[in-house]
């Protein structure tokens, strides 16, 4: 067996791992790096071949979930570099991937003026190659190579993948979460006993407080800031952590009888919530049960954000995308609000090195 990380070997971002087992080669994930705007943004596909014939060298591409550091290079690899083989992902990932890719493409081209980037048509053509991978279903890529997906938690549709060819097998986890949260369950897998386990270790050396104490701390900080007239900016990605924090804030506002406005800046979120409704069977039991009476993603206290609100006086809470403060509305709001010491920035997610978010977290002024 041969394992070659083309990305995310020693850093976070640009996940792309080639595994050759039983003479077959699988590309697990095909992500991009948020910290770079040059050729380092995508994995080094020239390592596979410099002749461009990727289809004969790679038997399958498997995408574990829709985050761009796991799927962001896919249209580039298929439509611009010429891979025409099968791509496997779960139905929610297949539904949400093109939305995030299109949003990212718009930012890169329309706001940053980049050239040579993949187009909307490239994204559509890429998605036509996708074969749905359902949980616990064994899919045969050919007569010898089998794939099976397991629930990974993390975000809607995220999967861990077991692959076997002949006598060799591997499990590739992608990003997973062993702690159930407010809208997703915990990761789960059979006792498959693979020869090799390839796992993410983003927080592998971090000892974290209990989830409950982290949530309490988050809500207390937000409440204290708005009580003293400050504004709270929470950069997050439109899917995943965003839904989790919105459920948390919405229920806290209800409980405390707060009237301070809360906004979410992303046209993406309406689409995102539509998919959460569509793929309700991927959420946890509590969400499924409450869905009978009301959709927990129809938030009572959280309203759509308008750019004009940035200069409004008084306290407010704003969820703005993207989560790493590298471009877009979150960076725009951050620049406006940073000089006022009453205001607060809360970074709920991981920030890749090179992004503004990472620089802020490291203490840069």
CSV table of C-alpha atoms in Angstrom, one decimal:
chain,number,residue,atom,x,y,z
A,1,UNK,CA,0.0,0.0,0.0
A,2,UNK,CA,1.2,3.5,-0.8
A,3,UNK,CA,-0.1,6.7,0.8
A,4,UNK,CA,0.9,10.1,-0.7
A,5,UNK,CA,-0.5,13.4,0.8
A,6,UNK,CA,-0.7,16.0,-2.0
A,7,UNK,CA,-2.1,18.4,0.6
A,8,UNK,CA,-2.9,18.6,4.4
A,9,UNK,CA,0.0,16.3,5.2
A,10,UNK,CA,1.7,18.8,7.6
A,11,UNK,CA,-0.9,21.6,7.6
A,12,UNK,CA,-4.6,22.3,7.6
A,13,UNK,CA,-6.2,23.0,4.2
A,14,UNK,CA,-5.9,21.6,0.7
A,15,UNK,CA,-6.8,18.1,1.8
A,16,UNK,CA,-5.9,15.6,-0.9
A,17,UNK,CA,-4.5,12.1,-0.1
A,18,UNK,CA,-3.6,9.5,-2.7
A,19,UNK,CA,-3.9,5.9,-1.6
A,20,UNK,CA,-2.9,2.9,-3.7
A,21,UNK,CA,-4.2,-0.4,-2.5
A,22,UNK,CA,-4.3,-3.7,-4.4
A,23,UNK,CA,-3.1,-1.9,-7.5
A,24,UNK,CA,-5.9,0.7,-7.5
A,25,UNK,CA,-5.5,4.4,-6.7
A,26,UNK,CA,-8.1,6.5,-4.8
A,27,UNK,CA,-7.9,10.3,-4.3
A,28,UNK,CA,-9.5,11.1,-1.0
A,29,UNK,CA,-10.6,14.7,-1.0
A,30,UNK,CA,-9.6,17.4,-3.5
A,31,UNK,CA,-9.4,20.6,-1.5
A,32,UNK,CA,-8.0,24.1,-1.7
A,33,UNK,CA,-5.9,26.1,0.7
A,34,UNK,CA,-7.5,29.3,2.0
A,35,UNK,CA,-4.2,30.9,2.9
A,36,UNK,CA,-2.8,31.1,-0.7
A,37,UNK,CA,-3.9,32.9,-3.8
A,38,UNK,CA,-1.2,31.5,-6.2
A,39,UNK,CA,-0.6,27.9,-7.5
A,40,UNK,CA,-0.1,26.7,-3.9
A,41,UNK,CA,-3.8,27.1,-3.4
A,42,UNK,CA,-4.5,23.7,-5.1
A,43,UNK,CA,-2.7,20.3,-4.5
A,44,UNK,CA,0.3,19.6,-6.7
A,45,UNK,CA,-1.4,17.4,-9.3
A,46,UNK,CA,1.8,17.3,-11.4
A,47,UNK,CA,3.1,14.8,-8.8
A,48,UNK,CA,0.6,12.3,-10.2
A,49,UNK,CA,1.7,12.9,-13.8
A,50,UNK,CA,3.0,15.9,-15.9
A,51,UNK,CA,1.4,14.4,-19.0
A,52,UNK,CA,-2.2,15.3,-17.9
A,53,UNK,CA,-3.6,11.8,-18.2
A,54,UNK,CA,-5.1,11.6,-14.7
A,55,UNK,CA,-8.0,9.3,-15.6
A,56,UNK,CA,-5.8,6.3,-16.3
A,57,UNK,CA,-3.8,6.8,-13.1
A,58,UNK,CA,-6.7,7.5,-10.6
A,59,UNK,CA,-9.5,5.0,-10.3
A,60,UNK,CA,-11.8,7.1,-8.1
A,61,UNK,CA,-12.1,10.4,-6.3
A,62,UNK,CA,-13.9,10.4,-3.0
A,63,UNK,CA,-15.0,13.7,-1.4
A,64,UNK,CA,-15.8,13.4,2.4
A,65,UNK,CA,-17.7,16.7,2.8
A,66,UNK,CA,-18.5,20.1,1.3
A,67,UNK,CA,-16.0,22.3,3.0
A,68,UNK,CA,-13.7,24.0,0.5
A,69,UNK,CA,-10.5,22.7,2.1
A,70,UNK,CA,-11.9,19.2,1.0
A,71,UNK,CA,-13.6,19.9,-2.3
A,72,UNK,CA,-12.4,23.4,-3.5
A,73,UNK,CA,-10.0,22.1,-6.2
A,74,UNK,CA,-12.4,19.5,-7.7
A,75,UNK,CA,-13.7,21.6,-10.7
A,76,UNK,CA,-10.1,22.6,-11.4
A,77,UNK,CA,-8.9,19.0,-11.3
A,78,UNK,CA,-11.8,17.6,-13.5
A,79,UNK,CA,-12.6,20.4,-15.9
A,80,UNK,CA,-9.2,22.2,-16.2
A,81,UNK,CA,-6.8,19.3,-15.6
A,82,UNK,CA,-8.8,16.7,-17.4
A,83,UNK,CA,-9.8,14.0,-14.9
A,84,UNK,CA,-12.9,12.2,-16.2
A,85,UNK,CA,-13.2,9.2,-13.9
A,86,UNK,CA,-15.9,8.7,-11.2
A,87,UNK,CA,-16.3,11.0,-8.2
A,88,UNK,CA,-18.1,9.7,-5.1
A,89,UNK,CA,-19.8,11.8,-2.4
A,90,UNK,CA,-22.9,11.6,-0.2
A,91,UNK,CA,-26.2,13.2,-1.5
A,92,UNK,CA,-26.1,16.2,0.9
A,93,UNK,CA,-22.5,16.9,-0.1
A,94,UNK,CA,-23.4,16.6,-3.8
A,95,UNK,CA,-26.3,19.1,-3.2
A,96,UNK,CA,-24.3,21.7,-1.2
A,97,UNK,CA,-20.8,21.5,-2.8
A,98,UNK,CA,-21.8,23.4,-6.0
A,99,UNK,CA,-23.3,26.3,-3.9
A,100,UNK,CA,-20.1,26.8,-2.0
A,101,UNK,CA,-17.9,26.4,-5.1
A,102,UNK,CA,-20.0,29.0,-7.0
A,103,UNK,CA,-19.9,31.4,-4.1
A,104,UNK,CA,-16.1,31.0,-3.9
A,105,UNK,CA,-15.7,31.4,-7.6
A,106,UNK,CA,-17.7,34.7,-7.5
A,107,UNK,CA,-15.5,36.1,-4.8
A,108,UNK,CA,-12.3,35.1,-6.6
A,109,UNK,CA,-13.3,36.5,-10.0
A,110,UNK,CA,-15.8,39.4,-9.3
A,111,UNK,CA,-14.2,40.8,-6.2
A,112,UNK,CA,-10.5,39.9,-6.6
A,113,UNK,CA,-10.4,39.9,-10.4
A,114,UNK,CA,-8.6,36.6,-10.7
A,115,UNK,CA,-8.2,35.0,-14.2
A,116,UNK,CA,-8.0,31.4,-15.4
A,117,UNK,CA,-10.3,30.3,-12.6
A,118,UNK,CA,-12.9,27.6,-13.0
A,119,UNK,CA,-16.3,28.8,-14.4
A,120,UNK,CA,-19.9,28.2,-13.4
A,121,UNK,CA,-20.2,25.7,-16.3
A,122,UNK,CA,-17.1,23.9,-15.0
A,123,UNK,CA,-18.8,23.4,-11.6
A,124,UNK,CA,-22.0,22.0,-13.3
A,125,UNK,CA,-20.0,19.7,-15.6
A,126,UNK,CA,-17.9,18.5,-12.6
A,127,UNK,CA,-21.1,17.7,-10.6
A,128,UNK,CA,-22.4,15.6,-13.5
A,129,UNK,CA,-19.6,13.1,-12.9
A,130,UNK,CA,-20.6,12.5,-9.3
A,131,UNK,CA,-21.9,9.1,-8.2
A,132,UNK,CA,-24.0,9.3,-4.9
A,133,UNK,CA,-22.5,7.3,-2.0
A,134,UNK,CA,-25.2,6.4,0.6
A,135,UNK,CA,-24.3,5.5,4.2
A,136,UNK,CA,-23.5,1.8,4.9
A,137,UNK,CA,-24.0,1.0,1.2
A,138,UNK,CA,-21.2,-0.9,-0.5
A,139,UNK,CA,-20.3,0.6,-3.9
A,140,UNK,CA,-18.1,-1.2,-6.3
A,141,UNK,CA,-16.0,1.1,-8.4
A,142,UNK,CA,-15.0,-1.9,-10.6
A,143,UNK,CA,-14.8,-5.6,-10.0
A,144,UNK,CA,-12.1,-5.3,-7.3
A,145,UNK,CA,-12.4,-1.9,-5.5
A,146,UNK,CA,-15.2,-1.3,-3.0
A,147,UNK,CA,-16.2,1.8,-1.0
A,148,UNK,CA,-18.4,2.2,2.0
A,149,UNK,CA,-19.4,5.4,3.7
A,150,UNK,CA,-20.1,6.0,7.5
A,151,UNK,CA,-21.6,8.9,9.3
A,152,UNK,CA,-19.0,11.4,10.4
A,153,UNK,CA,-21.0,14.2,12.2
A,154,UNK,CA,-19.0,17.4,11.6
A,155,UNK,CA,-21.3,18.9,9.0
A,156,UNK,CA,-24.4,17.8,7.1
A,157,UNK,CA,-23.5,14.9,4.8
A,158,UNK,CA,-20.0,14.4,6.1
A,159,UNK,CA,-18.7,10.8,5.7
A,160,UNK,CA,-15.8,8.6,6.7
A,161,UNK,CA,-14.9,6.1,4.0
A,162,UNK,CA,-13.8,2.5,4.1
A,163,UNK,CA,-12.1,1.3,0.9
A,164,UNK,CA,-11.0,-2.3,0.1
A,165,UNK,CA,-9.2,-3.9,-2.8
A,166,UNK,CA,-8.1,-7.5,-2.6
A,167,UNK,CA,-6.6,-8.1,0.8
A,168,UNK,CA,-5.8,-4.4,1.5
A,169,UNK,CA,-8.1,-1.9,3.2
A,170,UNK,CA,-8.0,1.7,4.5
A,171,UNK,CA,-10.3,4.0,6.4
A,172,UNK,CA,-10.1,7.7,5.6
A,173,UNK,CA,-12.0,9.8,8.1
A,174,UNK,CA,-12.1,13.3,6.5
A,175,UNK,CA,-13.2,15.7,9.3
A,176,UNK,CA,-15.3,14.0,12.0
A,177,UNK,CA,-16.8,14.8,15.4
A,178,UNK,CA,-17.2,12.2,18.2
A,179,UNK,CA,-19.4,14.6,20.2
A,180,UNK,CA,-23.0,15.0,19.1
A,181,UNK,CA,-24.0,18.7,18.8
A,182,UNK,CA,-27.3,20.5,18.6
A,183,UNK,CA,-28.2,19.4,15.1
A,184,UNK,CA,-25.9,16.5,14.2
A,185,UNK,CA,-25.1,13.1,15.7
A,186,UNK,CA,-21.7,11.7,16.6
A,187,UNK,CA,-19.5,9.8,14.1
A,188,UNK,CA,-20.0,6.1,13.9
A,189,UNK,CA,-18.3,3.2,12.1
A,190,UNK,CA,-18.4,-0.6,12.0
A,191,UNK,CA,-15.5,-2.6,13.3
A,192,UNK,CA,-13.9,-2.8,9.9
A,193,UNK,CA,-10.3,-3.4,11.0
A,194,UNK,CA,-8.5,-1.6,8.1
A,195,UNK,CA,-4.8,-2.1,7.5
A,196,UNK,CA,-4.3,1.7,7.6
A,197,UNK,CA,-6.3,4.5,9.2
A,198,UNK,CA,-5.9,8.0,7.8
A,199,UNK,CA,-7.4,10.6,10.2
A,200,UNK,CA,-7.5,14.3,10.7
A,201,UNK,CA,-5.8,15.7,13.7
A,202,UNK,CA,-6.7,19.4,13.6
A,203,UNK,CA,-7.3,19.5,17.3
A,204,UNK,CA,-5.2,16.4,18.1
A,205,UNK,CA,-3.0,18.1,20.6
A,206,UNK,CA,-5.7,20.3,22.1
A,207,UNK,CA,-7.4,19.6,25.4
A,208,UNK,CA,-10.7,21.3,25.2
A,209,UNK,CA,-13.2,22.3,27.9
A,210,UNK,CA,-16.5,20.5,27.9
A,211,UNK,CA,-19.0,21.5,25.2
A,212,UNK,CA,-21.4,22.9,27.8
A,213,UNK,CA,-18.8,25.2,29.4
A,214,UNK,CA,-17.7,26.4,26.0
A,215,UNK,CA,-21.3,27.3,25.1
A,216,UNK,CA,-21.9,29.0,28.4
A,217,UNK,CA,-18.7,31.0,28.0
A,218,UNK,CA,-19.7,32.0,24.5
A,219,UNK,CA,-23.2,33.2,25.5
A,220,UNK,CA,-21.9,35.1,28.5
A,221,UNK,CA,-19.3,37.0,26.4
A,222,UNK,CA,-21.9,37.9,23.8
A,223,UNK,CA,-24.5,39.0,26.5
A,224,UNK,CA,-21.9,41.1,28.3
A,225,UNK,CA,-20.8,42.9,25.1
A,226,UNK,CA,-24.3,43.8,24.0
A,227,UNK,CA,-25.2,45.0,27.5
A,228,UNK,CA,-22.4,47.6,27.4
A,229,UNK,CA,-23.6,48.8,23.9
A,230,UNK,CA,-21.0,46.9,21.9
A,231,UNK,CA,-21.3,45.0,18.6
A,232,UNK,CA,-20.4,41.3,18.3
A,233,UNK,CA,-19.0,40.0,15.0
A,234,UNK,CA,-18.9,36.2,14.7
A,235,UNK,CA,-17.2,35.1,11.4
A,236,UNK,CA,-18.4,31.6,10.4
A,237,UNK,CA,-19.0,29.6,7.2
A,238,UNK,CA,-22.6,29.5,6.0
A,239,UNK,CA,-23.0,25.8,6.7
A,240,UNK,CA,-22.2,23.8,9.8
A,241,UNK,CA,-20.9,25.8,12.7
A,242,UNK,CA,-23.3,28.6,11.7
A,243,UNK,CA,-26.5,26.5,12.2
A,244,UNK,CA,-25.1,25.3,15.5
A,245,UNK,CA,-24.4,28.8,16.9
A,246,UNK,CA,-27.7,30.2,15.5
A,247,UNK,CA,-29.7,27.5,17.3
A,248,UNK,CA,-27.7,28.4,20.5
A,249,UNK,CA,-28.2,32.2,20.2
A,250,UNK,CA,-31.9,31.9,19.1
A,251,UNK,CA,-32.8,29.8,22.2
A,252,UNK,CA,-30.7,32.0,24.5
A,253,UNK,CA,-32.5,35.2,23.2
A,254,UNK,CA,-35.8,33.5,23.8
A,255,UNK,CA,-34.9,32.4,27.3
A,256,UNK,CA,-33.5,35.8,28.4
A,257,UNK,CA,-36.1,37.9,26.6
A,258,UNK,CA,-33.4,39.9,24.7
A,259,UNK,CA,-34.4,42.4,22.0
A,260,UNK,CA,-30.9,43.2,20.7
A,261,UNK,CA,-30.9,42.5,16.9
A,262,UNK,CA,-29.1,39.5,15.6
A,263,UNK,CA,-28.2,39.2,11.9
A,264,UNK,CA,-26.9,36.7,9.5
A,265,UNK,CA,-25.0,37.9,6.4
A,266,UNK,CA,-25.3,35.3,3.7
A,267,UNK,CA,-27.7,34.7,0.9
A,268,UNK,CA,-26.1,31.2,1.2
A,269,UNK,CA,-27.9,30.6,4.5
A,270,UNK,CA,-31.4,30.5,3.1
A,271,UNK,CA,-30.2,27.9,0.6
A,272,UNK,CA,-28.3,26.1,3.4
A,273,UNK,CA,-31.4,25.9,5.6
A,274,UNK,CA,-33.4,24.5,2.7
A,275,UNK,CA,-30.9,21.6,2.5
A,276,UNK,CA,-31.1,21.0,6.2
A,277,UNK,CA,-34.8,20.6,5.8
A,278,UNK,CA,-34.3,18.4,2.7
A,279,UNK,CA,-31.8,16.1,4.4
A,280,UNK,CA,-33.4,16.1,7.9
A,281,UNK,CA,-32.6,12.4,8.2
A,282,UNK,CA,-28.8,13.3,8.5
A,283,UNK,CA,-29.5,15.4,11.6
A,284,UNK,CA,-29.8,14.1,15.1
A,285,UNK,CA,-32.9,12.6,16.8
A,286,UNK,CA,-33.8,15.8,18.7
A,287,UNK,CA,-33.9,17.9,15.5
A,288,UNK,CA,-36.0,15.2,13.7
A,289,UNK,CA,-38.5,15.1,16.6
A,290,UNK,CA,-38.8,18.9,16.9
A,291,UNK,CA,-39.2,19.1,13.1
A,292,UNK,CA,-42.7,17.7,13.4
A,293,UNK,CA,-43.9,20.8,15.2
A,294,UNK,CA,-41.5,23.5,13.9
A,295,UNK,CA,-38.4,23.7,11.8
A,296,UNK,CA,-35.5,24.4,14.2
A,297,UNK,CA,-33.7,26.2,11.3
A,298,UNK,CA,-36.5,28.8,11.0
A,299,UNK,CA,-34.9,31.2,13.5
A,300,UNK,CA,-37.2,33.6,15.5
A,301,UNK,CA,-34.6,36.2,16.5
A,302,UNK,CA,-32.1,36.1,13.6
A,303,UNK,CA,-32.8,38.3,10.6
A,304,UNK,CA,-31.0,38.7,7.2
A,305,UNK,CA,-28.2,41.2,7.2
A,306,UNK,CA,-27.9,44.2,4.9
A,307,UNK,CA,-24.6,46.0,4.2
A,308,UNK,CA,-26.3,49.3,5.3
A,309,UNK,CA,-26.6,48.1,8.9
A,310,UNK,CA,-22.8,48.2,9.5
A,311,UNK,CA,-23.0,51.9,10.5
A,312,UNK,CA,-26.1,51.7,12.6
A,313,UNK,CA,-25.7,52.8,16.2
A,314,UNK,CA,-26.4,50.5,19.2
A,315,UNK,CA,-25.6,46.9,20.0
A,316,UNK,CA,-26.1,44.0,17.7
A,317,UNK,CA,-24.8,40.5,16.9
A,318,UNK,CA,-23.7,39.6,13.4
A,319,UNK,CA,-22.9,36.2,11.9
A,320,UNK,CA,-20.8,37.0,8.8
A,321,UNK,CA,-19.2,34.8,6.2
A,322,UNK,CA,-16.5,33.6,5.6
A,323,UNK,CA,-15.2,32.1,8.9
A,324,UNK,CA,-11.5,32.9,8.4
A,325,UNK,CA,-11.8,36.6,7.8
A,326,UNK,CA,-9.8,36.3,4.6
A,327,UNK,CA,-12.4,38.0,2.2
A,328,UNK,CA,-16.0,39.0,2.0
A,329,UNK,CA,-18.5,40.5,4.4
A,330,UNK,CA,-16.9,39.2,7.7
A,331,UNK,CA,-13.6,41.1,6.7
A,332,UNK,CA,-15.6,44.2,5.7
A,333,UNK,CA,-17.5,44.4,9.0
A,334,UNK,CA,-14.3,43.6,11.0
A,335,UNK,CA,-12.4,46.6,9.4
A,336,UNK,CA,-15.4,48.9,10.3
A,337,UNK,CA,-15.9,47.7,13.9
A,338,UNK,CA,-12.3,46.9,15.0
A,339,UNK,CA,-11.3,50.4,16.1
A,340,UNK,CA,-14.1,50.6,18.8
A,341,UNK,CA,-13.0,48.8,21.9
A,342,UNK,CA,-16.6,48.2,23.0
A,343,UNK,CA,-17.0,45.8,20.1
A,344,UNK,CA,-16.1,42.1,20.2
A,345,UNK,CA,-14.8,39.5,17.7
A,346,UNK,CA,-15.5,35.9,18.4
A,347,UNK,CA,-13.7,33.3,16.2
A,348,UNK,CA,-15.6,30.0,16.6
A,349,UNK,CA,-13.7,28.0,14.0
A,350,UNK,CA,-10.3,27.0,12.8
A,351,UNK,CA,-8.3,29.6,10.8
A,352,UNK,CA,-5.7,28.5,8.3
A,353,UNK,CA,-2.2,30.1,8.5
A,354,UNK,CA,-2.0,33.2,6.2
A,355,UNK,CA,-5.6,34.3,6.7
A,356,UNK,CA,-6.6,37.5,8.6
A,357,UNK,CA,-8.4,35.3,11.1
A,358,UNK,CA,-5.2,33.4,11.9
A,359,UNK,CA,-3.2,36.7,12.3
A,360,UNK,CA,-5.8,38.1,14.7
A,361,UNK,CA,-5.7,34.9,16.8
A,362,UNK,CA,-1.9,35.0,16.9
A,363,UNK,CA,-2.2,38.5,18.5
A,364,UNK,CA,-1.4,40.8,15.5
A,365,UNK,CA,-2.8,44.3,15.7
